[in-house]
Amino acid sequence: MKSDSAYATLNCFRPGEIWPDTNGVHINAHGGGILFHDSLYYWFGEHKIAGKSGNRAHVGVHVYSSNDLYNWTDRGIALAVSDDPSSPFARGCILERPKVVHHPRTNQFVMWFHLEPPGQEYAGALSGIAVADKITGPFRFLRAFRPNAGHWPENAPESSRSPLTDAELAHIRSLNLQGGPVPGYPEDLIYRRDYQGGQMARDQTLFVDPVTGASYHFYASEDNGTLHISRLRDRDWLETSGQYVREQPGRFHEAPAPFYGNGKYWMFSSDCTAWEPNAARLSVADAPLGPWRDLGNPCRGTALQIETTFESQSTFVLPVVGKPNAFIFMADRWRPENAIDGRYVWLPVQFDPDGTPFIEWLDEWDLDFFSK
Ligand code: GAL
């Protein structure tokens, strides 16, 4: 997808269009997130290849840098998949939604991502962790695991902190859970089943609380039926602290994208319809560990735009540096038949007079939008 002409500097966002990097090649950083560090933005995301097989990881996590958010320089592969076929992280694994944070005391860059070892489809539901001393990597893969093994959710009642009975286990097995809503979904069984081995973790993100500096892992758990929010171990963010909550049990969430604005914690997320777009939703809380309240669909526009989140699924909310209350909603328009052609939908987060966020479609816009 290299263009013939020399690269022309960009000065606006065109959601859903091909987005050339400074080499003229469509940016390859899907399900991504952005870290601002030393005056530059760094965009990390899934490197996809052409065709259906591009939905698996053949390369790794790609990183780009920019000083203006429009023009992105290819900084290469930050984390490469392993050539060792016995690694959980081997080429052909599923590696999704990588997010990177910078720990202020260890000075390390810490990446968490959703990992499915090759050959098991989405049954693993693991979190992978990698670290680097330099923001562009190379990141070193540390391990993959299910978070919070041996810890009960902070908001689980004492009466629901026991292993499953045989009958409960049989009930879960009879449901044939595939990551989407099913009749009779057991709202309080799956975390109990997974207490010992760790909780399922698929769609995920990291969030550093700008108020306290603590870092949190948001992940779709319990076969996507319940969102977990887990505080990372303060000293290095390389492990969970064991403190976590379950949110909106049975509501089925994916694509969590939290941010802090107007004195509240907000989160965009989606329903669970695989690569097909669905309706977004917004939740609000007074603290990262909740409780989170569902406020419904934050999208405004045509019926189709509202039902499909502008044909996209959230991945991250980017606070624009130096502009108060300026946030960009970042989402993916997936192209599962030709994964490399996935598009990016970036739209400004707008606020109602009462401070509640909403999103509207714009064919083209620039950062002056936030100065109006
Ligand atoms: C989406 C999810 C993606 C990917 C996909 C696979 O719902 O957000 O990250 O897992 O399903 O079907």
Coordinates of C-alpha atoms and ligand atoms in Angstrom, one line a residue:
M1 CA 0.0 0.0 0.0
K2 CA 2.9 2.3 -0.6
S3 CA 1.9 5.5 -2.5
D4 CA 3.8 6.5 -5.6
S5 CA 4.0 10.2 -4.7
A6 CA 6.3 11.7 -2.1
Y7 CA 4.7 11.9 1.3
A8 CA 2.6 15.0 1.8
T9 CA 2.5 16.4 5.3
L10 CA -1.0 15.8 6.9
N11 CA -2.8 18.5 8.9
C12 CA -6.0 16.8 9.8
F13 CA -7.7 13.5 10.8
R14 CA -9.8 11.7 8.2
P15 CA -11.6 8.9 10.2
G16 CA -11.9 5.6 8.4
E17 CA -9.6 6.6 5.5
I18 CA -6.2 5.1 4.6
W19 CA -3.8 6.8 7.0
P20 CA -0.3 7.0 5.5
D21 CA 2.8 7.1 7.8
T22 CA 5.7 9.3 6.7
N23 CA 6.8 6.6 4.3
G24 CA 3.4 6.7 2.6
V25 CA 2.4 3.3 4.0
H26 CA -0.9 2.8 5.7
I27 CA -0.3 2.8 9.5
N28 CA -0.2 -0.7 10.9
A29 CA -1.0 -0.4 14.6
H30 CA -4.5 -1.9 15.2
G31 CA -6.2 -2.3 18.6
G32 CA -3.6 0.3 19.7
G33 CA -2.9 2.8 22.4
I34 CA -0.7 5.8 22.8
L35 CA 1.9 6.9 25.3
F36 CA 3.2 10.4 25.4
H37 CA 6.9 10.5 26.5
D38 CA 9.7 13.1 26.2
S39 CA 7.7 15.4 23.9
L40 CA 6.5 12.7 21.5
Y41 CA 3.4 10.6 21.1
Y42 CA 4.1 6.8 20.6
W43 CA 1.4 4.7 19.0
F44 CA 1.6 1.0 19.7
G45 CA -0.7 -1.5 18.0
E46 CA -1.1 -4.9 16.4
H47 CA 0.9 -5.4 13.2
K48 CA -1.5 -7.1 10.8
I49 CA -0.7 -8.8 7.5
A50 CA -2.8 -9.2 4.4
G51 CA -5.7 -11.7 4.2
K52 CA -7.6 -13.5 6.9
S53 CA -4.5 -15.0 8.4
G54 CA -3.5 -11.4 9.2
N55 CA -5.8 -11.6 12.2
R56 CA -3.1 -13.7 13.9
A57 CA 0.3 -12.3 15.0
H58 CA 3.0 -13.0 12.4
V59 CA 5.1 -10.0 13.3
G60 CA 4.3 -8.4 16.7
V61 CA 3.6 -5.0 18.0
H62 CA 4.4 -2.0 15.8
V63 CA 5.3 1.4 17.1
Y64 CA 5.1 4.8 15.5
S65 CA 6.0 8.3 16.8
S66 CA 4.6 11.7 16.2
N67 CA 4.8 15.2 17.5
D68 CA 1.5 16.5 16.1
L69 CA -0.8 13.3 16.0
Y70 CA -1.3 13.7 12.3
N71 CA 2.1 12.6 10.9
W72 CA 3.5 9.3 12.2
T73 CA 7.0 8.0 11.7
D74 CA 7.5 4.2 11.5
R75 CA 9.8 3.3 14.5
G76 CA 9.6 -0.5 13.7
I77 CA 8.6 -3.5 15.7
A78 CA 8.6 -2.9 19.4
L79 CA 7.9 -6.5 20.4
A80 CA 8.5 -9.3 17.9
V81 CA 6.7 -12.6 18.2
S82 CA 8.9 -15.6 19.0
D83 CA 10.5 -17.9 16.4
D84 CA 10.4 -20.8 18.9
P85 CA 7.2 -22.8 18.1
S86 CA 7.0 -24.0 21.7
S87 CA 6.6 -20.5 23.0
P88 CA 3.1 -19.3 24.0
F89 CA 4.1 -16.2 22.1
A90 CA 5.1 -18.0 18.9
R91 CA 4.4 -16.7 15.4
G92 CA 0.7 -17.5 14.7
C93 CA -0.5 -16.7 18.2
I94 CA -3.2 -14.2 18.7
L95 CA -1.8 -11.0 20.2
E96 CA -4.3 -8.2 20.7
R97 CA -4.8 -4.7 22.1
P98 CA -1.3 -4.1 23.3
K99 CA -0.9 -1.1 25.7
V100 CA 2.3 0.5 27.0
V101 CA 2.8 2.6 30.2
H102 CA 6.0 4.1 31.6
H103 CA 6.7 3.3 35.3
P104 CA 8.1 6.5 36.8
R105 CA 10.4 4.7 39.4
T106 CA 11.7 1.7 37.5
N107 CA 11.9 3.8 34.4
Q108 CA 10.8 0.8 32.4
F109 CA 8.3 0.7 29.7
V110 CA 5.7 -2.0 30.5
M111 CA 3.5 -3.6 27.9
W112 CA 0.4 -5.7 28.6
F113 CA -1.6 -7.4 25.9
H114 CA -4.1 -10.2 25.3
L115 CA -2.4 -13.4 24.3
E116 CA -3.8 -16.6 22.9
P117 CA -1.1 -19.2 22.3
P118 CA -1.1 -20.8 18.8
G119 CA -3.7 -23.4 18.1
Q120 CA -6.3 -22.8 20.9
E121 CA -8.3 -20.0 19.3
Y122 CA -9.6 -17.8 22.2
A123 CA -9.6 -20.4 24.9
G124 CA -6.5 -19.3 26.7
A125 CA -7.7 -15.8 27.6
L126 CA -4.2 -14.9 28.9
S127 CA -2.5 -11.6 29.7
G128 CA 1.0 -11.2 28.3
I129 CA 3.6 -8.9 29.7
A130 CA 6.8 -7.5 28.1
V131 CA 9.2 -4.8 29.2
A132 CA 11.8 -2.5 27.7
D133 CA 14.3 0.2 28.8
K134 CA 13.7 2.2 25.6
I135 CA 10.3 3.2 24.5
T136 CA 10.6 1.8 21.0
G137 CA 11.9 -1.5 22.3
P138 CA 13.0 -4.1 21.7
F139 CA 10.5 -5.3 24.4
R140 CA 11.4 -8.5 26.1
F141 CA 8.5 -11.0 26.6
L142 CA 8.3 -11.9 30.3
R143 CA 5.3 -14.3 30.7
A144 CA 1.7 -15.0 30.0
F145 CA -0.8 -15.9 32.6
R146 CA -4.4 -15.5 33.9
P147 CA -4.5 -12.6 36.3
N148 CA -5.5 -12.6 40.0
A149 CA -5.1 -16.3 40.7
G150 CA -5.9 -17.0 44.3
H151 CA -7.6 -13.6 44.9
W152 CA -11.3 -12.9 45.4
P153 CA -12.8 -9.8 43.8
E154 CA -13.0 -7.1 46.3
N155 CA -16.7 -6.6 45.6
A156 CA -17.7 -10.3 45.8
P157 CA -19.8 -11.0 48.9
E158 CA -18.4 -13.4 51.5
S159 CA -21.1 -15.8 50.6
S160 CA -19.9 -16.0 47.0
R161 CA -16.3 -16.8 47.8
S162 CA -16.3 -20.6 47.6
P163 CA -15.3 -23.2 45.0
L164 CA -18.0 -24.4 42.6
T165 CA -20.2 -27.3 43.5
D166 CA -20.3 -30.2 40.9
A167 CA -23.8 -29.0 39.9
E168 CA -22.6 -25.5 39.2
L169 CA -19.7 -26.7 37.2
A170 CA -22.0 -28.9 35.1
H171 CA -24.2 -25.9 34.5
I172 CA -21.3 -23.8 33.1
R173 CA -20.2 -26.7 30.9
S174 CA -23.7 -27.1 29.5
L175 CA -23.8 -23.6 28.3
N176 CA -21.2 -23.8 25.5
L177 CA -19.8 -20.3 26.2
Q178 CA -18.3 -18.7 23.2
G179 CA -17.5 -15.2 24.4
G180 CA -21.0 -13.8 23.7
P181 CA -24.3 -13.6 25.6
V182 CA -26.2 -16.9 26.1
P183 CA -29.5 -17.5 27.8
G184 CA -28.9 -18.5 31.5
Y185 CA -25.4 -17.0 31.6
P186 CA -24.3 -17.5 35.2
E187 CA -23.5 -14.1 36.6
D188 CA -21.6 -15.3 39.6
L189 CA -20.0 -18.6 38.8
I190 CA -17.1 -18.2 36.4
Y191 CA -14.9 -16.1 38.6
R192 CA -15.3 -18.8 41.3
R193 CA -14.4 -21.5 38.8
D194 CA -11.2 -19.5 37.9
Y195 CA -10.2 -18.5 41.4
Q196 CA -7.4 -20.9 41.6
G197 CA -6.0 -20.8 38.0
G198 CA -6.6 -17.1 37.4
Q199 CA -9.3 -15.1 35.7
M200 CA -9.9 -15.1 32.0
A201 CA -8.6 -11.9 30.3
R202 CA -9.4 -11.0 26.7
D203 CA -10.0 -7.4 25.4
Q204 CA -7.9 -5.3 27.6
T205 CA -6.3 -1.9 28.3
L206 CA -4.0 -0.2 30.9
F207 CA -5.0 3.0 32.6
V208 CA -2.7 5.2 34.7
D209 CA -4.8 7.3 37.0
P210 CA -3.7 10.9 36.6
V211 CA -4.9 11.7 40.1
T212 CA -3.1 9.1 42.1
G213 CA -0.5 7.7 39.7
A214 CA -1.7 4.1 40.2
S215 CA -2.1 1.8 37.3
Y216 CA -5.0 -0.4 36.4
H217 CA -5.7 -3.3 34.1
F218 CA -9.2 -3.4 32.6
Y219 CA -10.0 -6.7 31.0
A220 CA -13.1 -8.6 29.6
S221 CA -13.3 -11.6 31.9
E222 CA -15.6 -14.5 32.8
D223 CA -16.1 -15.4 29.1
N224 CA -16.5 -11.7 28.3
G225 CA -19.7 -11.5 30.5
T226 CA -18.1 -9.4 33.2
L227 CA -15.5 -6.7 33.1
H228 CA -12.7 -6.9 35.7
I229 CA -10.6 -3.9 36.9
S230 CA -7.4 -4.8 38.6
R231 CA -4.9 -2.6 40.3
L232 CA -1.3 -3.4 39.2
R233 CA 1.4 -4.0 41.7
D234 CA 2.7 -0.4 42.5
R235 CA 6.4 -1.1 42.5
D236 CA 6.8 -2.2 38.9
W237 CA 3.4 -2.8 37.2
L238 CA 4.6 -6.2 36.2
E239 CA 2.0 -8.1 38.2
T240 CA -1.5 -7.5 39.6
S241 CA -1.7 -6.4 43.2
G242 CA -4.5 -8.9 43.9
Q243 CA -6.9 -6.1 44.4
Y244 CA -9.7 -6.2 41.7
V245 CA -13.4 -5.7 41.2
R246 CA -16.0 -7.2 38.9
E247 CA -18.2 -4.7 37.1
Q248 CA -21.6 -5.1 35.4
P249 CA -21.8 -8.9 35.7
G250 CA -23.6 -10.6 32.8
R251 CA -23.6 -7.3 30.8
F252 CA -20.9 -8.6 28.3
H253 CA -18.3 -6.0 27.5
E254 CA -15.3 -5.6 25.2
A255 CA -13.0 -2.9 24.1
P256 CA -12.7 -0.9 27.4
A257 CA -11.3 2.6 26.9
P258 CA -11.2 4.5 30.2
F259 CA -10.2 8.1 30.8
Y260 CA -10.4 10.8 33.5
G261 CA -12.1 14.2 32.8
N262 CA -14.4 16.7 34.5
G263 CA -13.5 15.1 37.9
K264 CA -14.9 11.7 36.9
Y265 CA -13.7 8.4 35.5
W266 CA -15.4 7.5 32.2
M267 CA -15.2 4.4 30.1
F268 CA -16.2 3.7 26.5
S269 CA -16.7 0.0 25.7
S270 CA -18.6 -2.2 23.3
D271 CA -20.8 -5.2 23.1
C272 CA -19.4 -8.6 22.0
T273 CA -19.9 -9.3 18.3
A274 CA -16.4 -10.4 17.3
W275 CA -15.2 -8.3 14.3
E276 CA -18.7 -6.9 13.6
P277 CA -19.2 -3.5 14.9
N278 CA -21.9 -2.9 17.6
A279 CA -23.3 -0.2 19.8
A280 CA -20.8 1.5 22.1
R281 CA -21.6 2.3 25.7
L282 CA -20.4 4.8 28.3
S283 CA -19.9 4.1 32.0
V284 CA -19.0 6.5 34.8
A285 CA -17.3 6.1 38.2
D286 CA -15.8 8.2 41.0
A287 CA -12.8 6.0 41.2
P288 CA -11.1 3.5 38.8
L289 CA -12.2 0.5 40.9
G290 CA -15.8 1.8 40.6
P291 CA -18.6 1.2 41.1
W292 CA -19.2 1.9 37.4
R293 CA -22.6 3.0 36.2
D294 CA -23.8 2.3 32.7
L295 CA -25.0 5.5 31.0
G296 CA -26.0 4.0 27.7
N297 CA -24.8 4.8 24.1
P298 CA -22.5 7.8 23.8
C299 CA -22.8 8.1 20.0
R300 CA -24.9 10.6 18.2
G301 CA -25.8 10.7 14.5
T302 CA -27.8 8.4 12.2
A303 CA -29.3 5.2 13.4
L304 CA -26.6 3.2 11.7
Q305 CA -23.8 5.3 13.3
I306 CA -25.4 4.9 16.7
E307 CA -25.8 1.2 16.3
T308 CA -22.3 0.5 15.0
T309 CA -20.2 3.2 16.7
F310 CA -19.4 4.7 13.3
E311 CA -18.6 1.1 12.1
S312 CA -15.8 0.8 14.7
Q313 CA -14.9 -0.5 18.1
S314 CA -13.1 1.5 20.8
T315 CA -9.5 0.8 21.7
F316 CA -8.2 3.9 23.6
V317 CA -8.9 7.4 24.7
L318 CA -6.0 9.8 24.2
P319 CA -5.7 12.9 26.3
V320 CA -4.3 15.6 24.0
V321 CA -1.2 17.1 25.8
G322 CA -1.4 20.8 26.5
K323 CA -5.1 21.1 25.8
P324 CA -7.4 21.0 28.8
N325 CA -10.3 18.6 28.6
A326 CA -9.3 17.5 25.1
F327 CA -9.6 13.8 24.4
I328 CA -9.6 11.7 21.3
F329 CA -11.8 8.6 21.0
M330 CA -9.7 6.0 19.1
A331 CA -11.4 3.0 17.5
D332 CA -10.8 0.3 15.0
R333 CA -12.8 -0.4 11.9
W334 CA -11.8 -4.0 11.5
R335 CA -11.3 -5.7 8.1
P336 CA -11.2 -9.4 9.1
E337 CA -11.1 -10.6 5.4
N338 CA -7.9 -8.5 4.8
A339 CA -6.7 -7.6 8.3
I340 CA -4.0 -5.2 7.2
D341 CA -6.6 -2.9 5.6
G342 CA -8.2 -2.2 9.0
R343 CA -9.0 1.5 9.5
Y344 CA -8.7 3.9 12.4
V345 CA -11.6 6.0 13.5
W346 CA -10.4 8.9 15.6
L347 CA -13.1 11.4 16.8
P348 CA -13.0 14.2 19.4
V349 CA -14.8 13.5 22.7
Q350 CA -17.4 16.2 23.2
F351 CA -19.1 17.1 26.5
D352 CA -22.7 18.0 27.2
P353 CA -23.2 21.1 29.5
D354 CA -23.5 18.7 32.5
G355 CA -20.1 17.3 31.7
T356 CA -21.2 13.9 30.1
P357 CA -19.1 12.8 27.1
F358 CA -20.5 12.0 23.7
I359 CA -19.2 11.3 20.2
E360 CA -20.3 12.6 16.8
W361 CA -19.0 11.7 13.3
L362 CA -16.7 14.2 11.4
D363 CA -15.4 13.4 8.0
E364 CA -12.4 15.6 8.7
W365 CA -11.2 17.5 11.7
D366 CA -8.1 18.9 13.4
L367 CA -7.0 19.8 16.9
D368 CA -8.4 23.3 16.6
F369 CA -11.7 21.6 17.2
F370 CA -10.7 21.7 20.9
S371 CA -10.1 25.4 20.9
K372 CA -13.6 26.3 19.7
Ligands
GAL1 C1 -13.4 -8.4 18.9 C2 -12.3 -8.0 19.9 C3 -11.0 -8.0 19.1 C4 -10.9 -9.5 18.6 C5 -12.1 -9.9 17.9 C6 -11.9 -11.4 17.5 O1 -14.7 -8.3 19.5 O2 -12.6 -6.7 20.3 O3 -10.0 -7.6 19.9 O4 -10.7 -10.3 19.8 O5 -13.2 -9.7 18.6 O6 -13.1 -11.9 16.9

